[in-house]
Amino acid sequence: MITLRLMRALAGREQVFLALLAALIVLVPVGNLVMPPDSVLHIPTGTVVLLGKYVCYAILAIALDLVWGYCGILSLGHGAFFALGGYAMGMYLMRQIGTRGVYGHPVLPDFMVFLNWKELPVTWWGFDWFGYAMLMVVLVPGVLAFVFGWLAFRSRVTGVYLSIITQALTYALLLAFFRNDMGFGGNNGLTDFKDILGFPVQAQSTRVGLFVLSVATLAATFGLARWLVGSTYGKVLVAIRDAESRTRFLGYRVEHHKLLVFTLSAMLAGIAGALYVPQVGIINPSEFAPTNSIEAVVWVAVGGRGTLVGAALGAVVVNALKTVFTTGALAPYWLFALGGLFVLVTLALPQGILGLLERRRAAKSTAVSPKAAE
Amino acid sequence: MASLTSALLYLDDVQVAFDGFKALRGLSLMLEPGEMRAIIGPNGAGKTTMMDVITGKTRPDTGSVLFDGGRVDLTRHDEAAIAGMGIGRKFQKPTVFDSHSVADNILLALKGPRGPLSAWFGARNRIEPARIDRVLEVVRLSALRDRLAGSLSHGQKQWLEIGMLLAQDPKLLLVDEPVAGMTDAETETTATLLKDINRDHSVIVVEHDMSFVRALECRVTCLHEGAVLAEGRIDTVASNERVIEVYLGR
Ligand SMILES: Nc1ncnc2c1ncn2[C@@H]1O[C@H](COP(=O)(O)OP(=O)(O)OP(=O)(O)O)[C@@H](O)[C@H]1O
Ligand SMILES: [Mg+2]
């Protein structure tokens, strides 16, 4: 009953999106685990991992769309929240290695032994416990976003200035995480993971499991975001985006509204990062690179800002392009292609791919039944 | 004459300077509860700046700005707090939420809790459509209920913004140039509308259109160079030599 009503409340594109996710959850495990390797329907494990990566990016894109597409906060630092979530997961995975490390130390990760450290820094305490690590996955990005947002929104930093300080934030974290004495593995980051909750991370079944979990999380993220933007709160966010001072003079504490959506979005980005790390098998400071955050903005713009589904679509399409580009002879030109794509979309497709698709469909349906509109 | 304790709004010797330029120089003004007041004056007289000071957008350099019988010092509060105390404002350039429907514009303005959680899953999601309809009826926009606000004409946007003020149910409405860009018929309707609103709200209207000001049938204050030049009945003010010199007789 409730699910039926819910489905009816969703737009056509949203139903298609959820149906697609459901199909992925069924078809990818079947294609990988059931179909024999010589079958045309077989999906190689490498592809599963690649798709899983895209799905994590799609979660990040939806998180970014909430703040940028709906509330007009152009964050160029969302990669930082993604990376922090990734590091929290990475720290759990490091602690799971135990005595299987190169140095065989029961508690300290290899890089700490290498640095001649004698005991575990406080920042690492508790990370051997999965529940605590998962709490940190959302808490660390959330608290950082809350403090940052509280300072920025209360002083009414907006527009380009806000974008610039979000870039500064992720850049500062990049520099900090590069340092060995920060205790997060320096420029090598965290890697050589062995298992997660007792399952070997390299195993085919674990990889499929992580993929399924990622898709389910994407669906849940979409559900939460859709609930939020479909409520009056979503309308307040759009009001702030379109006429911030009007909203303020109506008696809304704009800074509180921005703070909630920004913090929530950072937490979702952290979850995306946490799912990403066990699938790619490494997290290092390069995840904080300012260009990562900018790329995420491009995904959202390409897919269609302020639509949620478009953001997810954009993340997958742009990253699929990136995979094609960077694995061939065209690799050196990827950044040009990305820049060109962004310019093209901004000029020709202000509503992104999704806007284009919907205009096509609208044009077709009016062509078929010209009388219906009357 | 009015006294501080009976005045709804009390401005005394308010000074505001922007980079050395004095936009308000010793402005004093008093408004009785239930009163309607028209403010006239040449461009740059400081009319909009006065509204900025009252609504917390601009802090005065000196002077007092008191509300509600002198009980509240408005200079110590920000825009959202002042709006919450019951002062609503229409901007000189009509400002509505273009990508929301007319009804949603009113929904967001309606009196009630304004926190993010209330908006997400609390009271603001359970507002009865009838409350929106009532406001739309007053500002004559019922037929355009589901239209996007961005697609309204200039005059309709002015009305929608006045409707948003009404929805807030404030004690005091500050209305900056409500009939700019309206036809004569629309202007007349707006005068009637504001007089209706004045039956249970205090109103300050800034306007250049003298026939509109006349139609409001209220006390008039003429500002010039950031201070009051003349105040009183429209005929008295309009025949004041200085007013004619700096404003009417341009
Ligand atoms: N933020 C600001 N910075 C600098 N100068 C300002 C600012 N706001 C207003 N002014 C100046 O203060 C003076 C008064 O402006 P204000 O907008 O209050 O005039 P007004 O009476 O509303 O005029 P109009 O009838 O044209 O709307 C003008 O000279 C204006 O240029
Ligand atoms: Mg003005």
XYZ file of C-alpha atoms and ligand atoms in Angstrom:
656
model
C 0.000 0.000 0.000
C 2.493 2.568 1.215
C 5.059 1.595 -1.391
C 2.395 1.848 -4.077
C 1.429 5.348 -2.975
C 5.083 6.290 -2.778
C 5.785 5.064 -6.287
C 2.884 7.091 -7.606
C 4.273 10.237 -5.961
C 7.546 9.805 -7.834
C 8.108 11.250 -11.261
C 8.529 8.877 -14.220
C 12.276 9.381 -14.330
C 12.530 8.527 -10.655
C 10.620 5.288 -11.092
C 12.894 4.337 -13.980
C 15.922 5.121 -11.827
C 14.776 2.917 -8.947
C 13.803 0.117 -11.313
C 17.274 0.321 -12.827
C 18.892 0.020 -9.409
C 16.723 -2.988 -8.599
C 17.780 -4.581 -11.889
C 21.449 -3.974 -11.096
C 21.083 -5.630 -7.698
C 19.773 -8.787 -9.374
C 21.555 -8.893 -12.714
C 25.114 -8.039 -11.710
C 25.472 -10.798 -9.084
C 23.872 -13.281 -11.472
C 26.086 -12.157 -14.344
C 29.208 -12.422 -12.253
C 28.622 -15.398 -9.960
C 26.188 -17.621 -11.876
C 27.037 -17.133 -15.550
C 30.067 -19.175 -16.646
C 33.065 -17.044 -17.719
C 32.683 -18.000 -21.386
C 29.050 -16.902 -21.553
C 28.230 -13.605 -23.293
C 26.127 -12.748 -20.248
C 29.083 -13.092 -17.917
C 30.144 -9.924 -16.098
C 33.857 -9.955 -15.212
C 34.763 -9.085 -11.622
C 36.763 -6.096 -12.865
C 33.600 -4.664 -14.356
C 31.707 -5.224 -11.119
C 34.348 -3.248 -9.240
C 34.264 -0.491 -11.831
C 30.474 -0.250 -11.649
C 30.691 -0.227 -7.863
C 33.014 2.760 -8.080
C 30.552 4.614 -10.305
C 27.764 3.881 -7.861
C 29.795 5.448 -5.037
C 30.355 8.508 -7.184
C 26.619 8.652 -7.848
C 25.989 8.799 -4.087
C 28.468 11.667 -3.833
C 26.746 13.407 -6.744
C 23.331 13.205 -5.085
C 24.832 14.605 -1.879
C 26.340 17.483 -3.829
C 23.132 18.091 -5.741
C 21.294 18.603 -2.451
C 23.471 21.546 -1.498
C 24.242 22.947 -4.922
C 21.231 22.080 -7.043
C 18.621 22.826 -4.409
C 20.203 25.309 -2.025
C 22.636 27.046 -4.367
C 25.690 26.349 -2.208
C 28.399 25.594 -4.762
C 30.682 23.420 -2.653
C 34.005 22.787 -4.321
C 35.145 20.740 -1.360
C 32.810 17.772 -1.250
C 35.666 15.491 -2.217
C 37.061 16.168 1.255
C 34.001 14.706 2.981
C 34.134 11.708 0.636
C 37.815 11.191 1.435
C 37.275 11.511 5.197
C 34.603 8.817 5.081
C 37.046 6.770 3.037
C 39.824 7.226 5.578
C 37.529 6.167 8.436
C 36.752 2.966 6.551
C 40.424 2.569 5.620
C 41.425 2.774 9.274
C 39.008 -0.018 10.139
C 40.391 -2.128 7.313
C 43.969 -1.443 8.463
C 43.167 -2.626 11.976
C 41.712 -5.825 10.531
C 45.084 -6.723 8.997
C 46.447 -7.622 12.453
C 49.582 -9.758 12.371
C 49.287 -10.336 8.610
C 51.220 -7.126 7.888
C 54.799 -7.139 6.609
C 56.109 -6.481 10.102
C 53.577 -8.744 11.754
C 52.820 -6.293 14.519
C 49.563 -7.300 16.272
C 48.290 -3.738 16.752
C 50.274 -1.192 14.762
C 49.770 -0.868 10.998
C 52.951 -1.349 8.959
C 53.603 2.319 8.314
C 53.627 3.050 12.045
C 56.139 0.290 12.702
C 58.203 1.684 9.851
C 58.091 5.127 11.476
C 59.275 3.532 14.713
C 56.085 4.385 16.568
C 55.590 2.480 19.775
C 51.888 2.777 20.360
C 48.655 3.488 18.561
C 47.743 7.205 18.391
C 44.470 8.194 20.044
C 42.936 8.972 16.651
C 43.133 5.265 15.829
C 41.571 3.970 19.013
C 38.372 2.043 18.553
C 38.772 1.626 14.807
C 39.128 -2.133 15.171
C 35.454 -2.105 16.096
C 33.276 -1.896 12.970
C 30.420 -0.024 14.623
C 32.726 2.707 15.877
C 34.393 3.024 12.470
C 31.008 3.354 10.765
C 30.011 6.020 13.263
C 33.175 7.927 12.365
C 32.361 7.554 8.664
C 29.428 9.917 9.148
C 30.534 11.779 12.269
C 33.896 13.100 11.061
C 32.620 14.629 7.799
C 29.451 15.722 9.590
C 31.231 17.547 12.408
C 33.698 19.159 10.015
C 30.854 20.345 7.765
C 28.904 21.578 10.772
C 31.769 23.645 12.173
C 32.811 24.929 8.757
C 29.229 25.718 7.786
C 28.463 27.362 11.107
C 31.355 29.760 10.641
C 30.745 30.407 6.958
C 26.946 30.677 6.899
C 26.748 32.755 10.076
C 29.136 35.296 8.559
C 27.045 35.122 5.380
C 29.840 33.973 3.132
C 28.138 33.078 -0.142
C 28.756 32.624 -3.846
C 32.264 32.537 -5.198
C 33.777 33.301 -1.804
C 32.186 30.242 -0.292
C 33.332 28.093 -3.225
C 36.877 29.323 -2.777
C 37.036 28.549 0.915
C 35.642 25.057 0.304
C 38.523 24.549 -2.134
C 40.900 25.825 0.523
C 39.396 23.359 2.995
C 40.041 20.317 0.828
C 43.491 21.601 -0.130
C 44.436 22.106 3.522
C 43.341 18.544 4.268
C 45.347 17.301 1.282
C 48.503 18.889 2.715
C 47.745 17.647 6.220
C 47.160 14.052 5.148
C 50.387 14.070 3.171
C 52.333 14.504 6.400
C 53.625 11.311 7.963
C 53.303 12.671 11.495
C 49.525 13.073 11.037
C 49.430 9.306 11.448
C 47.324 8.436 8.414
C 49.996 6.821 6.302
C 51.388 9.951 4.629
C 51.442 10.015 0.845
C 51.057 6.227 0.587
C 47.776 6.383 2.441
C 46.163 3.185 3.631
C 46.195 0.009 1.555
C 46.922 -3.757 1.508
C 43.580 -4.431 3.137
C 42.855 -8.044 4.005
C 39.286 -8.428 5.124
C 36.100 -6.645 6.036
C 33.855 -8.105 8.751
C 35.752 -11.352 8.267
C 35.224 -11.551 4.481
C 38.371 -11.298 2.357
C 38.146 -8.011 0.435
C 39.702 -9.466 -2.713
C 37.266 -12.370 -2.955
C 34.840 -12.313 -5.851
C 31.833 -12.832 -3.594
C 32.901 -9.974 -1.306
C 33.246 -7.696 -4.290
C 29.777 -8.587 -5.494
C 28.483 -8.097 -1.964
C 30.056 -4.640 -1.764
C 28.548 -3.765 -5.120
C 25.074 -4.780 -4.002
C 25.526 -2.839 -0.776
C 26.602 0.241 -2.738
C 23.573 0.100 -5.010
C 21.277 -0.363 -2.014
C 22.937 2.634 -0.354
C 22.481 4.685 -3.497
C 18.783 3.823 -3.456
C 18.533 4.744 0.225
C 20.432 7.997 -0.336
C 18.101 8.854 -3.175
C 15.102 8.024 -0.985
C 16.304 10.276 1.818
C 17.185 13.122 -0.539
C 13.881 12.763 -2.370
C 11.961 12.852 0.904
C 13.849 15.981 1.889
C 13.410 17.907 -1.363
C 9.799 16.791 -1.665
C 8.961 18.270 1.731
C 8.448 21.931 2.488
C 12.094 21.972 3.546
C 13.020 21.373 -0.080
C 10.929 24.392 -0.989
C 12.712 26.492 1.613
C 16.048 25.416 0.151
C 14.999 26.446 -3.346
C 13.688 29.723 -1.917
C 17.102 30.372 -0.378
C 18.765 29.515 -3.682
C 16.571 31.897 -5.671
C 16.111 34.814 -3.274
C 18.113 34.463 -0.091
C 17.286 37.863 1.375
C 13.566 37.449 0.651
C 13.699 34.235 2.669
C 15.510 35.985 5.494
C 12.983 38.830 5.629
C 10.205 36.251 5.806
C 11.724 35.249 9.125
C 13.712 32.152 8.111
C 17.097 31.680 9.745
C 18.813 30.976 6.468
C 22.038 29.914 8.189
C 20.263 27.115 10.102
C 18.640 25.776 6.961
C 21.919 25.819 5.054
C 23.740 24.220 7.948
C 21.372 21.251 8.141
C 21.509 20.411 4.451
C 25.264 20.984 4.252
C 25.984 18.725 7.226
C 23.636 16.026 5.990
C 25.185 16.181 2.555
C 28.700 15.848 3.989
C 27.611 12.746 5.908
C 26.222 11.178 2.737
C 29.486 11.999 0.969
C 31.337 10.262 3.816
C 29.230 7.124 3.357
C 30.024 7.156 -0.369
C 33.737 7.346 0.437
C 33.481 4.495 2.923
C 31.894 2.226 0.317
C 34.459 3.263 -2.267
C 37.599 2.382 -0.311
C 37.156 -1.398 0.147
C 36.261 -1.684 -3.540
C 39.277 0.180 -4.918
C 41.524 -1.175 -2.154
C 43.297 2.071 -1.274
C 42.766 5.527 0.158
C 45.478 8.158 -0.064
C 45.710 11.959 0.166
C 45.150 12.398 -3.569
C 41.444 11.872 -2.823
C 41.547 15.348 -1.256
C 42.836 16.901 -4.480
C 40.831 20.039 -5.295
C 40.227 18.754 -8.833
C 38.267 15.783 -7.452
C 35.732 18.122 -5.909
C 35.508 20.119 -9.110
C 34.944 16.949 -11.121
C 32.027 16.083 -8.863
C 30.458 19.445 -9.684
C 30.886 18.677 -13.383
C 29.040 15.349 -12.963
C 26.087 17.131 -11.419
C 26.058 19.850 -14.061
C 26.296 17.312 -16.881
C 23.531 15.091 -15.523
C 21.186 17.902 -14.588
C 21.401 20.074 -11.523
C 18.574 20.031 -9.014
C 17.054 16.727 -10.124
C 18.858 14.113 -7.947
C 18.432 11.442 -10.632
C 20.318 13.630 -13.084
C 23.198 14.007 -10.662
C 23.532 10.230 -10.336
C 23.289 9.833 -14.108
C 25.941 12.480 -14.642
C 28.333 10.770 -12.233
C 28.047 7.484 -14.139
C 28.213 8.990 -17.635
C 31.192 11.261 -16.964
C 33.115 8.537 -15.156
C 32.414 6.014 -17.880
C 33.829 8.559 -20.329
C 36.786 9.065 -18.047
C 37.454 5.330 -17.946
C 37.393 5.153 -21.735
C 39.628 8.177 -22.087
C 42.213 7.424 -19.448
C 42.766 3.792 -20.421
C 43.678 4.616 -24.031
C 46.049 6.817 -25.977
C 43.807 9.772 -25.212
C 44.741 9.746 -21.516
C 46.688 13.041 -21.530
C 43.660 14.837 -22.924
C 41.150 13.824 -20.268
C 41.213 17.146 -18.432
C 40.643 18.998 -21.699
C 37.739 16.725 -22.503
C 36.289 17.283 -19.036
C 36.665 21.043 -19.309
C 35.162 21.024 -22.782
C 32.246 18.932 -21.590
C 31.578 21.370 -18.772
C 31.621 24.374 -21.090
C 29.416 22.585 -23.594
C 26.858 21.593 -20.981
C 26.799 25.035 -19.391
C 26.238 26.733 -22.719
C 24.067 24.237 -24.571
C 22.373 22.114 -21.906
C 21.745 24.195 -18.801
C 19.544 21.410 -17.451
C 22.024 18.683 -18.280
C 21.406 15.371 -20.008
C 18.226 14.820 -18.052
C 16.813 18.145 -19.203
C 17.574 17.155 -22.782
C 15.891 13.744 -22.437
C 12.786 15.233 -20.879
C 12.492 17.939 -23.505
C 12.736 15.249 -26.177
C 9.994 13.248 -24.527
C 7.796 16.287 -24.037
C 8.258 17.246 -27.687
C 7.354 13.720 -28.789
C 4.219 13.470 -26.677
C 2.904 16.830 -27.875
C 3.646 15.793 -31.457
C 1.659 12.607 -31.025
C -1.388 14.229 -29.440
C -1.551 17.886 -30.327
C -5.173 18.100 -29.140
C -4.456 16.777 -25.672
C -2.953 20.027 -24.508
C -6.147 21.983 -25.073
C 0.771 63.801 19.797
C 2.131 60.285 20.000
C 4.400 59.256 22.812
C 7.111 56.621 22.949
C 5.060 54.254 25.064
C 2.058 54.326 22.762
C 3.986 54.255 19.467
C 4.222 51.032 17.492
C 7.356 52.295 15.814
C 9.617 55.028 17.140
C 12.651 56.340 15.273
C 14.674 59.103 16.860
C 17.650 60.943 15.389
C 18.704 57.982 13.223
C 21.921 58.462 11.302
C 23.314 56.119 8.638
C 26.428 56.768 6.596
C 27.754 54.709 3.679
C 31.473 55.381 3.214
C 31.043 58.912 4.504
C 27.855 59.594 2.518
C 25.035 60.313 4.935
C 21.917 58.510 3.710
C 19.999 59.270 6.905
C 20.807 62.366 8.928
C 18.751 62.619 12.046
C 15.567 60.900 10.907
C 12.769 60.848 13.472
C 9.406 59.230 12.938
C 6.603 57.864 15.045
C 3.829 55.497 14.033
C 0.710 54.770 16.073
C -0.665 51.221 16.259
C -3.171 50.746 13.482
C -1.924 53.739 11.553
C -1.250 53.916 7.829
C 1.523 56.277 6.781
C 2.675 57.253 3.322
C 6.281 58.279 2.831
C 7.215 60.406 -0.137
C 10.399 62.140 -1.158
C 12.838 62.496 -4.040
C 15.144 59.716 -5.203
C 17.910 59.137 -2.722
C 15.974 60.748 0.139
C 16.609 57.674 2.276
C 13.188 56.011 2.153
C 14.489 52.522 1.397
C 17.387 53.010 3.804
C 14.849 53.765 6.520
C 13.187 50.405 5.844
C 16.596 48.716 5.881
C 17.186 50.171 9.340
C 13.793 49.092 10.664
C 14.134 45.530 9.349
C 17.667 44.963 10.606
C 19.431 44.979 7.261
C 21.376 48.130 8.056
C 22.639 49.091 11.515
C 22.266 52.820 12.218
C 25.386 54.664 13.349
C 23.446 56.550 16.008
C 19.861 57.044 17.095
C 17.168 54.756 18.435
C 14.814 52.454 16.589
C 12.178 51.102 18.947
C 9.210 48.837 18.309
C 6.069 47.939 20.180
C 5.754 50.837 22.640
C 9.495 51.128 23.096
C 9.753 47.561 24.382
C 12.046 46.275 21.629
C 15.277 47.867 20.427
C 15.318 46.823 16.770
C 18.976 47.726 16.317
C 19.895 44.730 18.468
C 18.196 42.121 16.277
C 18.752 40.621 12.844
C 16.371 40.320 9.901
C 14.920 36.942 10.820
C 14.305 37.952 14.441
C 12.657 41.221 13.425
C 10.445 39.435 10.928
C 9.507 37.057 13.732
C 8.466 39.989 15.938
C 5.944 41.000 13.343
C 7.491 43.365 10.821
C 7.014 42.322 7.212
C 8.579 43.961 4.233
C 7.974 44.263 0.511
C 11.068 45.160 -1.475
C 11.246 48.054 -3.907
C 12.079 45.569 -6.679
C 9.383 42.908 -6.391
C 11.019 39.747 -5.079
C 9.149 36.449 -5.077
C 10.323 32.864 -5.418
C 10.267 32.498 -9.196
C 10.584 28.728 -9.404
C 7.786 28.099 -6.908
C 4.076 28.218 -7.636
C 2.029 31.166 -6.411
C 0.500 28.929 -3.725
C 3.915 27.725 -2.532
C 5.115 31.311 -2.217
C 2.259 31.908 0.214
C 2.846 28.558 1.930
C 6.415 29.547 2.752
C 5.303 32.945 4.028
C 2.445 31.788 6.270
C 2.843 32.464 9.948
C 4.177 29.495 11.905
C 7.401 27.753 12.892
C 10.278 28.419 10.534
C 12.950 25.916 11.558
C 14.406 23.374 9.111
C 12.957 20.390 10.970
C 9.471 21.862 11.022
C 9.799 22.380 7.287
C 11.126 18.861 6.704
C 8.583 16.793 8.610
C 6.836 19.162 11.010
C 4.016 21.647 11.075
C 4.761 23.395 7.805
C 3.866 20.231 5.896
C 0.400 20.174 7.430
C -0.763 23.671 6.533
C -4.353 23.659 5.335
C -4.773 24.776 1.733
C -7.672 26.943 2.888
C -5.242 29.276 4.660
C -3.390 29.782 1.393
C -6.629 30.287 -0.512
C -7.775 32.962 1.905
C -4.649 35.031 1.315
C -4.806 34.544 -2.443
C -8.375 35.760 -2.447
C -7.411 38.984 -0.690
C -4.652 39.756 -3.186
C -6.832 38.621 -6.101
C -4.566 35.851 -7.315
C -6.811 32.809 -6.719
C -7.033 32.064 -10.425
C -3.254 31.947 -10.707
C -2.795 29.609 -7.740
C -0.737 26.978 -9.580
C 1.180 29.247 -11.920
C 4.925 29.643 -11.442
C 5.598 32.953 -9.728
C 8.318 33.678 -12.286
C 5.710 33.789 -15.038
C 3.605 36.503 -13.393
C 3.425 40.069 -14.688
C 5.209 42.790 -12.786
C 2.015 43.980 -11.140
C 0.971 40.443 -10.186
C 4.354 39.892 -8.571
C 3.797 43.039 -6.527
C 0.479 41.616 -5.326
C 1.973 38.231 -4.617
C 4.634 39.865 -2.489
C 1.981 41.818 -0.616
C 0.141 38.517 -0.179
C 3.287 36.999 1.306
C 3.387 39.881 3.779
C -0.224 39.278 4.703
C 0.412 35.575 5.171
C 3.019 36.460 7.771
C 0.284 38.343 9.621
C 2.703 40.992 10.858
C 1.907 43.883 13.162
C 3.564 46.285 10.764
C 3.871 46.109 6.987
C 6.563 48.083 5.205
C 5.644 48.410 1.558
C 8.244 49.928 -0.753
C 6.845 51.340 -4.012
C 3.982 48.876 -4.472
C 2.502 50.403 -7.617
C 5.666 50.928 -9.658
C 4.967 49.458 -13.089
C 1.224 49.055 -12.531
C -1.585 50.267 -14.769
C -3.964 52.909 -13.402
C -6.614 50.304 -12.728
C -4.124 48.085 -10.901
C -2.927 51.079 -8.900
C -6.450 51.833 -7.789
C -7.012 48.230 -6.765
C -3.792 48.278 -4.800
C -4.893 51.370 -2.874
C -8.134 49.627 -1.926
C -6.199 46.497 -1.005
C -3.821 48.373 1.282
C -6.694 50.200 2.942
C -8.371 46.842 3.598
C -5.149 45.487 5.045
C -4.842 48.581 7.223
C -8.049 47.626 9.011
C -6.097 45.237 11.183
C -2.452 45.989 10.444
C -0.252 49.068 10.673
C 1.235 50.008 7.344
C 4.020 52.229 6.024
C 3.905 52.777 2.271
C 6.667 54.400 0.257
C 5.453 55.705 -3.085
C 6.141 58.366 -5.696
C 2.699 58.182 -7.327
C 0.863 61.142 -5.776
C -2.625 60.171 -6.901
C -2.061 56.774 -5.274
C -0.863 58.477 -2.083
C -3.957 60.654 -2.115
C -6.156 57.591 -2.515
C -4.663 56.093 0.646
C -6.149 58.962 2.683
C -3.560 58.858 5.424
C -0.873 60.986 7.045
C 2.050 61.743 4.781
C 5.719 62.216 5.619
C 8.059 63.761 3.109
C 11.727 62.824 3.466
C 14.571 64.806 1.980
C 18.285 64.177 2.344
C 17.780 61.685 5.131
C 15.482 63.687 7.378
C 11.825 64.649 7.625
C 10.994 67.724 5.589
C 7.279 67.901 6.240
C 4.600 65.788 7.843
C 0.848 65.975 8.069
C -2.263 65.707 5.909
C -1.650 65.294 2.221
C -2.936 68.781 1.348
C -0.747 70.422 3.948
C 2.352 68.532 2.825
C 1.660 68.989 -0.883
C 1.315 72.739 -0.468
C 4.463 73.065 1.629
C 6.884 75.339 -0.250
C 9.989 73.276 0.463
C 8.237 70.062 -0.602
C 7.204 71.658 -3.861
C 10.727 72.950 -4.371
C 12.632 69.688 -3.777
C 10.080 67.118 -4.880
C 6.715 67.910 -6.386
C 7.670 70.848 -8.532
C 10.531 69.116 -10.344
N 24.358 50.015 0.572
C 24.588 51.280 0.177
N 25.851 51.712 -0.061
C 26.104 52.983 -0.455
N 25.157 53.897 -0.643
C 23.879 53.540 -0.432
C 23.527 52.224 -0.011
N 22.175 52.154 0.122
C 21.728 53.382 -0.198
N 22.734 54.212 -0.532
C 22.595 55.621 -0.902
O 21.825 56.237 0.091
C 20.945 57.173 -0.497
C 19.533 56.878 -0.075
O 19.107 55.740 -0.766
P 17.661 55.099 -0.631
O 17.674 53.854 -1.438
O 17.302 54.988 0.781
O 16.779 56.201 -1.352
P 15.241 56.164 -1.660
O 14.646 57.326 -0.946
O 14.671 54.840 -1.398
O 15.259 56.483 -3.211
P 14.337 55.908 -4.396
O 13.120 56.746 -4.411
O 15.166 56.117 -5.609
O 14.073 54.480 -4.109
C 21.150 57.134 -1.991
O 21.978 58.190 -2.377
C 21.849 55.795 -2.195
O 22.733 55.877 -3.289
Mg 13.922 53.354 -2.516
